[in-house]
Amino acid sequence: MAKDEMPKSDFRDAILWHLTYTLGKDPDHAQVFDWRLALSHAVRDRIVDRWMASTRATYRADAKRVYYLSMEFLIGRLLQDNIVNLQLADQAQAAIESFGLDYRDLLLDEPDAALGNGGLGRLAACFMESLATLGCPAYGYGIRYEHGLFRQSFAEGRQMEAPEDWLAQPYVWQFERPEARFTLGFGGRVVTRDGKPVWEPENFVQSEAYDVPVIGWQGAWANTLRLWAGRAVDPFDLGRFNAGDFTAAAEAEALARTISRVLYPEDSTEAGKRLRLTQEYFFSAASIRDILRRFEADHADLRLLPQKVAIQLNDTHPAIAGPELLRILHDERGLPFDEALAITRACVNYTNHTLLPEALESWGEGLFGELLPRHLQIIDRIDAEDAKAHPDRRNAARGEGRVRMGELSFILSNRVNGVSALHTGLMKTTVFADQHRIWPDRIVNQTNGVTPRRWLHGCNPRLSRLITQTIGDGWVGDLEQLQALEPHAADAGWLEQFAAVKAANKADLSDWARREHGLTLNPQALFDVQIKRIHEYKRQHLNILEAIALWQEMRENPSADWTARVKIFGGKAAPGYFFAKDIIRLINDVAGVINADAATNEKLQVVYLPNYNVTLAERLIPAADLSEQISTAGKEASGTGNMKFALNGAPTIGTLDGANVEIRELVGPENFFLFGLTAEEAEARRAVPDHAARAVAGDPRLKRAIEAIRSGIFSPGEPDRYANIVENLTGADYFLVASDFADYWRAQREVDFAYADRDGWARMAALNVARSGWFSSDRTIRGYMQDIWNAKSLLGQE
Ligand code: B1H
């Protein structure tokens, strides 16, 4: 094969061609890494034609475009996802195996792109895939962090953090766009010229674009994820270099690159740092300029903007996009303020993802005004206009010396949405009650969803095959078709096959855990999994307390008929969140003691897998028997892991929180292990004096478990190691761990009982699969298209 004979049709030849001419490698000396890149290039080629066709179709139709602005896109690995969506899996596997290589090894060689913290970032990635699947013309805008979320390891049970390095090797999925640069200003002052305010920034950086194509199911449509990187306007100061100051010569470039250097590892807390605000403005302003450039290429009348552009703010992190759009329309394009405000408001929408007070962004007006002086004036003017129209309005965007981003996003949005029914209801009665009274039509609900391509078809090939054999393959693009499985859940022969899939997935996980971590998991045991960020409201400490109590009871009563369990944990803590780090260490300490106890370790094991990420989730969820969704009611806005587990046949033990409520309604209360206070009861319980101390005193199991921690048996020689946790559990206990413990214990014993009936359990698990089709992010995106964006699918027009 010669270079000018680039093979189009034969996939095997295409891989060889790229290995040779793109990577310059002789097949005889190529490593897994080289083959993986060659395969990725061959796959990428097949995306590009469809990608261009989609872009052309959007131009041709002059269609409305959706712009999804998000600080985070937790995309994980893309090679398998792209292969799956192009339906190349069989060809790719055959080609790779014909070279004598292991196909899975190749897929796993790709770095896991962790440009996000958790649910919020993963949701954005699922949404991008569903937007493409549905043929909705859309762009994702975010930041091309050089370092994604840190890598986690444990040293003596403690979390250690190391920088993540996904860009240390070539990233095949990105296309650099050096021509799509914008120069962005920061700081400086606002002067008046010809009676008009003019912002004169003091510092400038450039935004450089990198595009990642996102291909939908069956390759019918592809959209663009555009990630911005910081670059200096003048990257190199030759004068300083010639004067001998070599480091200073490159200082501007180093500073500019700092903006997109690292993802803030906070999840559900607000960082409040100058660099964070700089990042937020940087990517929001670059995106707004790009959006306007694309619009103005074909339209002269800015009043048409709301017909052609829908902007979605993924939480408040890109909220400054609103004032930036308004500023450009008014200051730079010369529209009257009220018209610029009306246009902005008709384009922008805001998704709220949390009501936790510590997560609601606000900036000191000093810092804000230093960085964005003109935006501060614009925010004041918006507040003033609203005060005129609604004199009884409280909650201005600026007040008490701060700029509050939730309020700002709300008043600048056409629609504001929550991410589950319960959460949206709470928005109306708590954080946004005042706004809801004034604008009763603005808040709408869009319950989250997950893409079935990655979270069932891709990650669980055995279950995918069984489903397709049973009901055909239409479910991958239309997940509600899973309902057709329901009659089979009453068929003993089919249930046996279904149970065999889970058993095989568990065996795979056990093999991997032995290879990778030297662990021996009992594959007969119930795999009980809690994977998510570590946070007090998510209550990993409730789970580990139950493990301690169970262990104590097993020791006391060794001959009882215990259901064997493996409790599996995974998740990272924000580096500065010390309580969460204590919880990690406690789980690891407890695991050490329990797993070493020969009297119980056939019945109970505790395992904490390090460095939880998208790839590990794809491994664990198909192998899980039980899904732990045990947040304090009212605190988890939605959850999306909960949906992935149900879809993969793991029933939930959970509270009435977030989307758990909707999962329980859909799968049926008899297929869900409910426990705990409701959101309303939780609020009331907090007002009861000494609620935690009373709960502990009233529950001998809980008391004994806490005593064990206090005694130091899990921290020999250092009984005070967990004094903070113990004090919290018996004292303030804001997250009501003690109050919910007894009911959690009861529900867990119901799980034990139900799992002992293997046929009954398989039926319950199968019904979870059959009834979870509604949780596809395709359904969610259809909801946004209809209720929020007024956007149309262009499928069939490409
Ligand atoms: C969610 C966040 C979040 N809610 C601040 N809020 C961040 C807040 O870097 N920060 O400053 C990062 C993330 N993340 C999650 O969103 C909710 O807790 C989940 O319940 C929900 O499922 C998910 C997606 O809607």
mmCIF file of C-alpha atoms and ligand atoms in Angstrom, residues 71-72 117-121 123 263-271 276 280 314-315 317 351-356 359 361 419 448 537-538 635-642 658, ligand 1:
data_model
loop_
_atom_site.group_PDB
_atom_site.id
_atom_site.type_symbol
_atom_site.label_atom_id
_atom_site.label_comp_id
_atom_site.label_asym_id
_atom_site.label_seq_id
_atom_site.Cartn_x
_atom_site.Cartn_y
_atom_site.Cartn_z
ATOM 1 C CA MET A 71 -17.238 24.174 32.901
ATOM 2 C CA GLU A 72 -17.117 20.386 32.822
ATOM 3 C CA ASN A 117 -15.771 16.228 38.753
ATOM 4 C CA GLY A 118 -18.821 14.017 38.783
ATOM 5 C CA GLY A 119 -22.485 13.976 37.854
ATOM 6 C CA LEU A 120 -22.678 17.492 36.448
ATOM 7 C CA GLY A 121 -19.807 16.928 34.027
ATOM 8 C CA LEU A 123 -24.414 14.740 32.380
ATOM 9 C CA LEU A 263 -9.884 21.675 36.635
ATOM 10 C CA TYR A 264 -11.001 22.850 40.066
ATOM 11 C CA PRO A 265 -11.558 19.657 42.037
ATOM 12 C CA GLU A 266 -14.455 21.044 44.062
ATOM 13 C CA ASP A 267 -17.765 19.287 43.696
ATOM 14 C CA SER A 268 -20.744 20.900 45.335
ATOM 15 C CA THR A 269 -18.670 23.522 47.099
ATOM 16 C CA GLU A 270 -17.750 26.871 45.777
ATOM 17 C CA ALA A 271 -14.073 27.699 45.304
ATOM 18 C CA ARG A 276 -11.852 30.336 38.931
ATOM 19 C CA GLU A 280 -15.469 31.262 33.966
ATOM 20 C CA ASN A 314 -24.916 24.253 32.931
ATOM 21 C CA ASP A 315 -25.223 25.585 36.474
ATOM 22 C CA HIS A 317 -20.398 28.546 36.279
ATOM 23 C CA THR A 351 -30.024 24.612 34.783
ATOM 24 C CA ASN A 352 -29.683 24.488 38.543
ATOM 25 C CA HIS A 353 -27.938 21.352 39.881
ATOM 26 C CA THR A 354 -27.842 21.894 43.611
ATOM 27 C CA LEU A 355 -29.549 23.712 46.444
ATOM 28 C CA LEU A 356 -26.696 23.194 48.926
ATOM 29 C CA ALA A 359 -22.348 25.318 46.399
ATOM 30 C CA GLU A 361 -21.658 30.708 43.675
ATOM 31 C CA VAL A 419 -32.934 18.091 37.273
ATOM 32 C CA ASN A 448 -31.759 13.868 34.107
ATOM 33 C CA TYR A 537 -24.749 14.481 52.216
ATOM 34 C CA LYS A 538 -24.137 11.324 50.176
ATOM 35 C CA LYS A 635 -29.867 17.093 49.240
ATOM 36 C CA GLU A 636 -29.100 15.101 46.061
ATOM 37 C CA ALA A 637 -30.550 17.132 43.197
ATOM 38 C CA SER A 638 -30.978 14.099 40.960
ATOM 39 C CA GLY A 639 -28.181 11.577 40.795
ATOM 40 C CA THR A 640 -27.432 9.801 37.524
ATOM 41 C CA GLY A 641 -25.455 6.800 38.806
ATOM 42 C CA ASN A 642 -28.760 5.648 40.324
ATOM 43 C CA GLY A 658 -33.573 13.311 43.698
HETATM 44 C C1 B1H B 1 -24.026 18.625 40.936
HETATM 45 C C2 B1H B 1 -22.593 20.203 41.208
HETATM 46 C C3 B1H B 1 -21.377 20.956 41.211
HETATM 47 N N1 B1H B 1 -24.641 19.643 41.514
HETATM 48 C C4 B1H B 1 -20.123 22.889 41.920
HETATM 49 N N2 B1H B 1 -23.730 20.626 41.675
HETATM 50 C C5 B1H B 1 -19.033 22.428 41.209
HETATM 51 C C6 B1H B 1 -21.292 22.149 41.923
HETATM 52 O O1 B1H B 1 -16.832 22.778 40.577
HETATM 53 N N3 B1H B 1 -17.852 23.179 41.203
HETATM 54 O O2 B1H B 1 -17.790 24.265 41.811
HETATM 55 C C7 B1H B 1 -19.112 21.252 40.494
HETATM 56 C C8 B1H B 1 -20.294 20.523 40.504
HETATM 57 N N4 B1H B 1 -22.756 18.947 40.755
HETATM 58 C C9 B1H B 1 -24.644 17.329 40.582
HETATM 59 O O3 B1H B 1 -25.265 17.417 39.303
HETATM 60 C C10 B1H B 1 -25.712 16.915 41.593
HETATM 61 O O4 B1H B 1 -25.134 16.817 42.885
HETATM 62 C C11 B1H B 1 -26.317 15.575 41.191
HETATM 63 O O5 B1H B 1 -27.370 15.243 42.056
HETATM 64 C C12 B1H B 1 -26.852 15.655 39.768
HETATM 65 O O6 B1H B 1 -27.273 14.394 39.331
HETATM 66 C C13 B1H B 1 -25.777 16.173 38.832
HETATM 67 C C14 B1H B 1 -26.298 16.373 37.421
HETATM 68 O O7 B1H B 1 -27.467 17.128 37.417
#
